[in-house]
mmCIF file of C-alpha atoms in Angstrom:
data_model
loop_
_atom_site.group_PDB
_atom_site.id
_atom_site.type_symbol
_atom_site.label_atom_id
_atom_site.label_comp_id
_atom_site.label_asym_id
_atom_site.label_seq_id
_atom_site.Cartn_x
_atom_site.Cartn_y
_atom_site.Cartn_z
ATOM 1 C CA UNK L 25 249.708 -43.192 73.368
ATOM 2 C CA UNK L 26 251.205 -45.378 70.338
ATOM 3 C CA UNK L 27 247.369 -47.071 70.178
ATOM 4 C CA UNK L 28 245.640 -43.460 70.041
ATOM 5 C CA UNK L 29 248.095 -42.839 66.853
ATOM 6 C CA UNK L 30 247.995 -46.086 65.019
ATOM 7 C CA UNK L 31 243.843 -45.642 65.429
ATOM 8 C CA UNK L 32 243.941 -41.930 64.247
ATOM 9 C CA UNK L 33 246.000 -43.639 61.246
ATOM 10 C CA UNK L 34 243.319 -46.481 60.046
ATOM 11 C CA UNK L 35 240.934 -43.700 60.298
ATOM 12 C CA UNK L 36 242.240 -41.429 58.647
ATOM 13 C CA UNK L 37 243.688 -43.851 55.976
ATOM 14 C CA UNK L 38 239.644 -45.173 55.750
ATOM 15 C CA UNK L 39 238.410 -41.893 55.722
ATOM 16 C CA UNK L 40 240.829 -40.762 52.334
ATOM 17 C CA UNK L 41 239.550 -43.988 50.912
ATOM 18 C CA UNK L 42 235.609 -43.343 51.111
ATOM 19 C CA UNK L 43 236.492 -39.938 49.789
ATOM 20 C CA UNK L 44 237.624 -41.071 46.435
ATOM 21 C CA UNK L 45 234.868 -43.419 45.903
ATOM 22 C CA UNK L 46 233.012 -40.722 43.481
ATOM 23 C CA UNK L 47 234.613 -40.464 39.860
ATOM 24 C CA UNK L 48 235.607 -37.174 38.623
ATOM 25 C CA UNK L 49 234.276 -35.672 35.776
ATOM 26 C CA UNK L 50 237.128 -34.205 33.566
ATOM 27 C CA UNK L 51 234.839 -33.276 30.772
ATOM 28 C CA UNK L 52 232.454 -30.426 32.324
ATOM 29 C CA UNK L 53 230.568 -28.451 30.038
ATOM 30 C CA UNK L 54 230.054 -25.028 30.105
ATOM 31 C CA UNK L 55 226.472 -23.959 31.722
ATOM 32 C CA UNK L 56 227.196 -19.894 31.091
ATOM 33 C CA UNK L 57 224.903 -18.406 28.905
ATOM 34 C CA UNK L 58 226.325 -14.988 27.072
ATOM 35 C CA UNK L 59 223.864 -12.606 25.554
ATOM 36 C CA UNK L 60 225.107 -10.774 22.313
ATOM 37 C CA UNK L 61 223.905 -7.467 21.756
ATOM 38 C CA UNK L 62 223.391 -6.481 18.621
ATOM 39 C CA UNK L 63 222.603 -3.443 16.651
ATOM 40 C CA UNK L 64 223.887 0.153 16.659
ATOM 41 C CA UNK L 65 225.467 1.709 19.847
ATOM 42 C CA UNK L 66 226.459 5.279 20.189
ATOM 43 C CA UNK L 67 228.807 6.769 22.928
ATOM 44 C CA UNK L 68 229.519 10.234 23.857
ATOM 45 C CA UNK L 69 232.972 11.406 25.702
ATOM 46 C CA UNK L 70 231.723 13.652 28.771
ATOM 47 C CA UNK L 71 234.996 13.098 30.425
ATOM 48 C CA UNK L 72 236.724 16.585 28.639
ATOM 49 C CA UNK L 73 233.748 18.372 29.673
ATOM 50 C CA UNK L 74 232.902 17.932 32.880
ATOM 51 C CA UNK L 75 236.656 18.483 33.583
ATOM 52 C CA UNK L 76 236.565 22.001 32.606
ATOM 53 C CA UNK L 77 233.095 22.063 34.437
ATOM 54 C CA UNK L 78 234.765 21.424 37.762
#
């Protein structure tokens, strides 16, 4: 049983090691795109009336 566990070890301890071999990138830049609108908007309150409608 102490063989199955010391082999699940190496593995495992092989296994973390491959998984680092890829450096990280701490710098990422920013791929989002945001879309200004510009000009004149106009907005109308319909909450006050269609309370007294219902």
């Amino acid at each position: 049983m102490l063989r199955y566990f010391t082999s699940l070890f190496f593995f495992l301890v092989v296994a973390v090691g491959f998984s680092q071999s890829e450096p990280i990138d701490l710098n990422k830049k920013d791929t989002t795109v945001y879309k200004q609108r510009y000009g004149i908007r106009v907005g109308v309150d319909l909450s006050r009336v269609l309370n007294s409608f219902f």
